[in-house]
GROMACS .gro file of C-alpha atoms in nm:
model
  269
    1UNK     CA    1  -0.633   1.512  -2.157
    2UNK     CA    2  -0.572   1.568  -1.742
    3UNK     CA    3  -0.373   1.317  -1.554
    4UNK     CA    4  -0.489   1.130  -1.251
    5UNK     CA    5  -0.326   1.156  -0.917
    6UNK     CA    6  -0.320   0.825  -0.665
    7UNK     CA    7  -0.156   0.818  -0.322
    8UNK     CA    8  -0.016   0.504  -0.186
    9UNK     CA    9   0.157   0.420   0.136
   10UNK     CA   10   0.452   0.219   0.212
   11UNK     CA   11   0.666   0.151   0.515
   12UNK     CA   12   1.011   0.003   0.481
   13UNK     CA   13   1.081  -0.163   0.794
   14UNK     CA   14   1.367  -0.070   1.007
   15UNK     CA   15   1.641  -0.321   0.970
   16UNK     CA   16   1.543  -0.385   0.598
   17UNK     CA   17   1.809  -0.182   0.456
   18UNK     CA   18   1.875   0.162   0.273
   19UNK     CA   19   1.493   0.237   0.160
   20UNK     CA   20   1.637   0.431  -0.167
   21UNK     CA   21   1.905   0.160  -0.211
   22UNK     CA   22   1.613  -0.111  -0.194
   23UNK     CA   23   1.375   0.055  -0.423
   24UNK     CA   24   1.681   0.139  -0.676
   25UNK     CA   25   1.743  -0.213  -0.705
   26UNK     CA   26   1.363  -0.300  -0.743
   27UNK     CA   27   1.323  -0.057  -1.052
   28UNK     CA   28   1.638  -0.182  -1.201
   29UNK     CA   29   1.517  -0.485  -1.378
   30UNK     CA   30   1.176  -0.298  -1.498
   31UNK     CA   31   1.179  -0.074  -1.798
   32UNK     CA   32   1.089   0.204  -1.540
   33UNK     CA   33   1.393   0.480  -1.444
   34UNK     CA   34   1.499   0.665  -1.171
   35UNK     CA   35   1.528   1.022  -1.255
   36UNK     CA   36   1.644   1.162  -0.883
   37UNK     CA   37   1.694   1.024  -0.534
   38UNK     CA   38   1.798   1.148  -0.196
   39UNK     CA   39   1.725   1.011   0.144
   40UNK     CA   40   1.419   1.205   0.164
   41UNK     CA   41   1.277   1.208  -0.207
   42UNK     CA   42   1.267   0.938  -0.476
   43UNK     CA   43   1.125   1.018  -0.833
   44UNK     CA   44   1.019   0.736  -1.090
   45UNK     CA   45   0.977   0.773  -1.434
   46UNK     CA   46   0.736   0.497  -1.630
   47UNK     CA   47   0.746   0.543  -1.988
   48UNK     CA   48   0.481   0.481  -2.220
   49UNK     CA   49   0.480   0.159  -2.353
   50UNK     CA   50   0.230   0.089  -2.677
   51UNK     CA   51   0.255  -0.295  -2.670
   52UNK     CA   52   0.169  -0.321  -2.259
   53UNK     CA   53  -0.126  -0.097  -2.288
   54UNK     CA   54   0.028   0.172  -2.105
   55UNK     CA   55   0.066   0.518  -2.064
   56UNK     CA   56   0.370   0.715  -1.913
   57UNK     CA   57   0.359   0.834  -1.583
   58UNK     CA   58   0.552   0.997  -1.286
   59UNK     CA   59   0.592   0.860  -0.947
   60UNK     CA   60   0.714   1.091  -0.646
   61UNK     CA   61   0.787   0.945  -0.308
   62UNK     CA   62   0.836   1.132  -0.015
   63UNK     CA   63   1.048   0.973   0.270
   64UNK     CA   64   0.988   1.023   0.662
   65UNK     CA   65   1.100   0.832   0.955
   66UNK     CA   66   0.780   0.646   1.067
   67UNK     CA   67   0.719   0.467   1.391
   68UNK     CA   68   0.789   0.107   1.200
   69UNK     CA   69   1.072   0.256   0.973
   70UNK     CA   70   1.091   0.468   0.704
   71UNK     CA   71   0.728   0.564   0.565
   72UNK     CA   72   0.684   0.651   0.209
   73UNK     CA   73   0.404   0.847   0.069
   74UNK     CA   74   0.407   0.791  -0.323
   75UNK     CA   75   0.209   1.005  -0.560
   76UNK     CA   76   0.146   0.827  -0.876
   77UNK     CA   77   0.064   1.104  -1.168
   78UNK     CA   78  -0.051   0.981  -1.527
   79UNK     CA   79  -0.315   0.862  -1.762
   80UNK     CA   80  -0.503   0.541  -1.769
   81UNK     CA   81  -0.568   0.302  -1.477
   82UNK     CA   82  -0.231   0.102  -1.409
   83UNK     CA   83  -0.127   0.329  -1.119
   84UNK     CA   84  -0.173   0.048  -0.867
   85UNK     CA   85  -0.018  -0.184  -1.102
   86UNK     CA   86   0.303   0.044  -1.129
   87UNK     CA   87   0.368   0.012  -0.759
   88UNK     CA   88   0.281  -0.362  -0.741
   89UNK     CA   89   0.564  -0.403  -1.027
   90UNK     CA   90   0.787  -0.223  -0.822
   91UNK     CA   91   0.709  -0.383  -0.495
   92UNK     CA   92   0.743  -0.738  -0.699
   93UNK     CA   93   1.138  -0.652  -0.689
   94UNK     CA   94   1.145  -0.540  -0.294
   95UNK     CA   95   1.302  -0.793  -0.083
   96UNK     CA   96   1.070  -1.045   0.102
   97UNK     CA   97   0.984  -0.922   0.453
   98UNK     CA   98   1.127  -0.558   0.372
   99UNK     CA   99   0.777  -0.384   0.345
  100UNK     CA  100   0.529  -0.363   0.618
  101UNK     CA  101   0.261  -0.621   0.521
  102UNK     CA  102  -0.017  -0.498   0.738
  103UNK     CA  103  -0.118  -0.828   0.847
  104UNK     CA  104  -0.252  -0.956   0.488
  105UNK     CA  105  -0.043  -1.246   0.475
  106UNK     CA  106  -0.150  -1.376   0.772
  107UNK     CA  107  -0.528  -1.291   0.725
  108UNK     CA  108  -0.521  -1.459   0.386
  109UNK     CA  109  -0.358  -1.787   0.502
  110UNK     CA  110  -0.673  -1.820   0.733
  111UNK     CA  111  -0.884  -1.856   0.410
  112UNK     CA  112  -0.880  -2.017   0.100
  113UNK     CA  113  -0.850  -1.713  -0.158
  114UNK     CA  114  -0.850  -1.956  -0.480
  115UNK     CA  115  -0.937  -1.664  -0.744
  116UNK     CA  116  -0.681  -1.431  -0.612
  117UNK     CA  117  -0.335  -1.430  -0.696
  118UNK     CA  118   0.034  -1.292  -0.539
  119UNK     CA  119  -0.009  -0.971  -0.744
  120UNK     CA  120  -0.381  -0.904  -0.634
  121UNK     CA  121  -0.298  -0.931  -0.240
  122UNK     CA  122  -0.008  -0.703  -0.305
  123UNK     CA  123  -0.257  -0.478  -0.470
  124UNK     CA  124  -0.475  -0.442  -0.114
  125UNK     CA  125  -0.167  -0.317   0.026
  126UNK     CA  126  -0.170  -0.024  -0.214
  127UNK     CA  127  -0.498   0.086  -0.063
  128UNK     CA  128  -0.431   0.065   0.292
  129UNK     CA  129  -0.283   0.379   0.511
  130UNK     CA  130   0.033   0.384   0.738
  131UNK     CA  131   0.001   0.146   1.014
  132UNK     CA  132  -0.344   0.003   0.903
  133UNK     CA  133  -0.382  -0.368   0.983
  134UNK     CA  134  -0.583  -0.643   0.838
  135UNK     CA  135  -0.753  -0.877   1.090
  136UNK     CA  136  -0.995  -1.061   0.871
  137UNK     CA  137  -1.032  -1.104   0.475
  138UNK     CA  138  -1.264  -1.294   0.219
  139UNK     CA  139  -1.365  -1.304  -0.134
  140UNK     CA  140  -1.723  -1.213  -0.264
  141UNK     CA  141  -1.936  -1.002  -0.491
  142UNK     CA  142  -2.055  -0.657  -0.423
  143UNK     CA  143  -2.283  -0.474  -0.691
  144UNK     CA  144  -2.206  -0.805  -0.928
  145UNK     CA  145  -1.832  -0.758  -0.877
  146UNK     CA  146  -1.594  -0.993  -0.720
  147UNK     CA  147  -1.349  -0.879  -0.515
  148UNK     CA  148  -1.165  -0.888  -0.193
  149UNK     CA  149  -1.352  -0.800   0.140
  150UNK     CA  150  -1.098  -0.659   0.424
  151UNK     CA  151  -1.162  -0.596   0.756
  152UNK     CA  152  -0.900  -0.366   0.915
  153UNK     CA  153  -0.851  -0.185   1.229
  154UNK     CA  154  -1.013   0.095   1.097
  155UNK     CA  155  -1.266   0.012   0.825
  156UNK     CA  156  -1.396  -0.287   0.617
  157UNK     CA  157  -1.288  -0.241   0.261
  158UNK     CA  158  -1.420  -0.396  -0.069
  159UNK     CA  159  -1.170  -0.385  -0.342
  160UNK     CA  160  -1.245  -0.536  -0.653
  161UNK     CA  161  -1.034  -0.815  -0.818
  162UNK     CA  162  -0.875  -0.658  -1.114
  163UNK     CA  163  -0.563  -0.445  -1.027
  164UNK     CA  164  -0.659  -0.202  -1.317
  165UNK     CA  165  -0.961  -0.131  -1.133
  166UNK     CA  166  -0.972   0.164  -0.892
  167UNK     CA  167  -1.309   0.110  -0.740
  168UNK     CA  168  -1.290   0.079  -0.374
  169UNK     CA  169  -1.596   0.065  -0.136
  170UNK     CA  170  -1.540   0.137   0.257
  171UNK     CA  171  -1.699   0.162   0.564
  172UNK     CA  172  -1.553   0.319   0.848
  173UNK     CA  173  -1.591   0.112   1.174
  174UNK     CA  174  -1.752   0.368   1.326
  175UNK     CA  175  -2.036   0.404   1.049
  176UNK     CA  176  -2.115   0.027   1.071
  177UNK     CA  177  -2.415  -0.044   1.302
  178UNK     CA  178  -2.395  -0.434   1.241
  179UNK     CA  179  -2.262  -0.713   1.021
  180UNK     CA  180  -2.498  -0.997   0.960
  181UNK     CA  181  -2.397  -1.335   0.844
  182UNK     CA  182  -2.603  -1.527   0.618
  183UNK     CA  183  -2.599  -1.868   0.422
  184UNK     CA  184  -2.682  -1.971   0.068
  185UNK     CA  185  -2.614  -2.226  -0.180
  186UNK     CA  186  -2.369  -1.992  -0.330
  187UNK     CA  187  -2.182  -1.933   0.014
  188UNK     CA  188  -2.210  -1.710   0.310
  189UNK     CA  189  -2.350  -1.334   0.288
  190UNK     CA  190  -2.242  -1.059   0.489
  191UNK     CA  191  -2.497  -0.776   0.518
  192UNK     CA  192  -2.347  -0.443   0.616
  193UNK     CA  193  -2.580  -0.215   0.803
  194UNK     CA  194  -2.439   0.145   0.809
  195UNK     CA  195  -2.571   0.496   0.810
  196UNK     CA  196  -2.944   0.391   0.787
  197UNK     CA  197  -2.848   0.186   0.467
  198UNK     CA  198  -2.731  -0.184   0.401
  199UNK     CA  199  -2.478  -0.347   0.123
  200UNK     CA  200  -2.455  -0.714   0.104
  201UNK     CA  201  -2.142  -0.905  -0.007
  202UNK     CA  202  -2.241  -1.273  -0.134
  203UNK     CA  203  -2.078  -1.571  -0.260
  204UNK     CA  204  -1.787  -1.560   0.021
  205UNK     CA  205  -1.642  -1.888   0.087
  206UNK     CA  206  -1.712  -2.111   0.402
  207UNK     CA  207  -1.601  -1.940   0.743
  208UNK     CA  208  -1.471  -1.626   0.552
  209UNK     CA  209  -1.773  -1.404   0.647
  210UNK     CA  210  -1.806  -1.546   1.000
  211UNK     CA  211  -1.442  -1.438   1.083
  212UNK     CA  212  -1.506  -1.089   0.937
  213UNK     CA  213  -1.810  -1.042   1.149
  214UNK     CA  214  -1.665  -1.232   1.488
  215UNK     CA  215  -1.362  -0.967   1.462
  216UNK     CA  216  -1.596  -0.682   1.383
  217UNK     CA  217  -1.796  -0.730   1.736
  218UNK     CA  218  -1.473  -0.782   1.894
  219UNK     CA  219  -1.324  -0.440   1.811
  220UNK     CA  220  -1.655  -0.277   1.861
  221UNK     CA  221  -1.665  -0.441   2.206
  222UNK     CA  222  -1.291  -0.307   2.284
  223UNK     CA  223  -1.288  -0.018   2.525
  224UNK     CA  224  -1.217   0.316   2.332
  225UNK     CA  225  -0.875   0.455   2.492
  226UNK     CA  226  -0.740   0.771   2.421
  227UNK     CA  227  -0.430   0.777   2.178
  228UNK     CA  228  -0.131   0.912   2.306
  229UNK     CA  229   0.073   1.087   1.995
  230UNK     CA  230   0.402   1.002   1.922
  231UNK     CA  231   0.660   1.223   1.806
  232UNK     CA  232   0.907   1.061   1.509
  233UNK     CA  233   1.286   1.079   1.599
  234UNK     CA  234   1.477   1.342   1.391
  235UNK     CA  235   1.683   1.185   1.109
  236UNK     CA  236   2.047   1.128   1.151
  237UNK     CA  237   2.255   1.343   0.933
  238UNK     CA  238   2.544   1.084   0.936
  239UNK     CA  239   2.290   0.776   0.818
  240UNK     CA  240   2.172   0.999   0.541
  241UNK     CA  241   2.543   1.124   0.427
  242UNK     CA  242   2.606   0.736   0.418
  243UNK     CA  243   2.293   0.671   0.210
  244UNK     CA  244   2.396   0.939  -0.015
  245UNK     CA  245   2.740   0.786  -0.039
  246UNK     CA  246   2.574   0.462  -0.146
  247UNK     CA  247   2.365   0.624  -0.442
  248UNK     CA  248   2.683   0.804  -0.535
  249UNK     CA  249   2.850   0.455  -0.559
  250UNK     CA  250   2.553   0.325  -0.761
  251UNK     CA  251   2.577   0.617  -0.994
  252UNK     CA  252   2.230   0.756  -0.895
  253UNK     CA  253   2.375   1.081  -0.790
  254UNK     CA  254   2.662   1.251  -0.927
  255UNK     CA  255   2.976   1.361  -0.732
  256UNK     CA  256   2.843   1.741  -0.730
  257UNK     CA  257   2.510   1.632  -0.598
  258UNK     CA  258   2.647   1.430  -0.325
  259UNK     CA  259   2.873   1.721  -0.222
  260UNK     CA  260   2.613   1.955  -0.196
  261UNK     CA  261   2.350   1.745  -0.019
  262UNK     CA  262   2.638   1.655   0.207
  263UNK     CA  263   2.730   2.005   0.264
  264UNK     CA  264   2.329   2.102   0.379
  265UNK     CA  265   2.327   1.777   0.579
  266UNK     CA  266   2.621   1.893   0.789
  267UNK     CA  267   2.512   2.251   0.805
  268UNK     CA  268   2.207   2.109   0.991
  269UNK     CA  269   2.392   1.945   1.275
   0.00000   0.00000   0.00000
């Protein structure tokens, strides 16, 4: 049976601490284990657990300097449909404020998301790209399935409620011709006109569809500007060696592994 690959983006914010050490601490109380770690990569093993109805998986993270801190591109390789759930499990062990929250808490605080919990809000962050920002959020039904509707600076996303679900419907801002707000006995409706077709999210709470449609109009009215590319600063070899020493002291790296990587980093100076 072929495995499934899912890519997930995290950003550990500058000043939060050493990303590898934070992730190591987050994994420790789980039944996951770190099989290798360095300043630029980390591999986590998720064992199969029959009682938890969970297939085994391998999670590989690639760490690179980013504009807000350290960007991590995770690739979850495994069977089943718990790829996102694995990352939620690890994320729950990360200190509050250590990860880029993409503006989700602020957007969620403005509306009543009674049918969604902490894990499901964290799940939304799993499907966002580096630096993507959520302006408005709501809860409704699309195609008969309940989910979160989130307007970001790049797209409108509809994510099914279940963490196990991997069904994400998205509409790029450029493809959306209009967002039309309606009201019914069951709540607000939001009709998305895009690429010559339409889709309607129904049963949204009071003000949720309105907030999304208002922000969409603001974004469409903003003048287009040419983005100026930024160049990430090169990693500091001394800081990387300090991270390696911390991992050696925690037992994640052996003395031989530490010395080998230290030699390599010194040679790059």
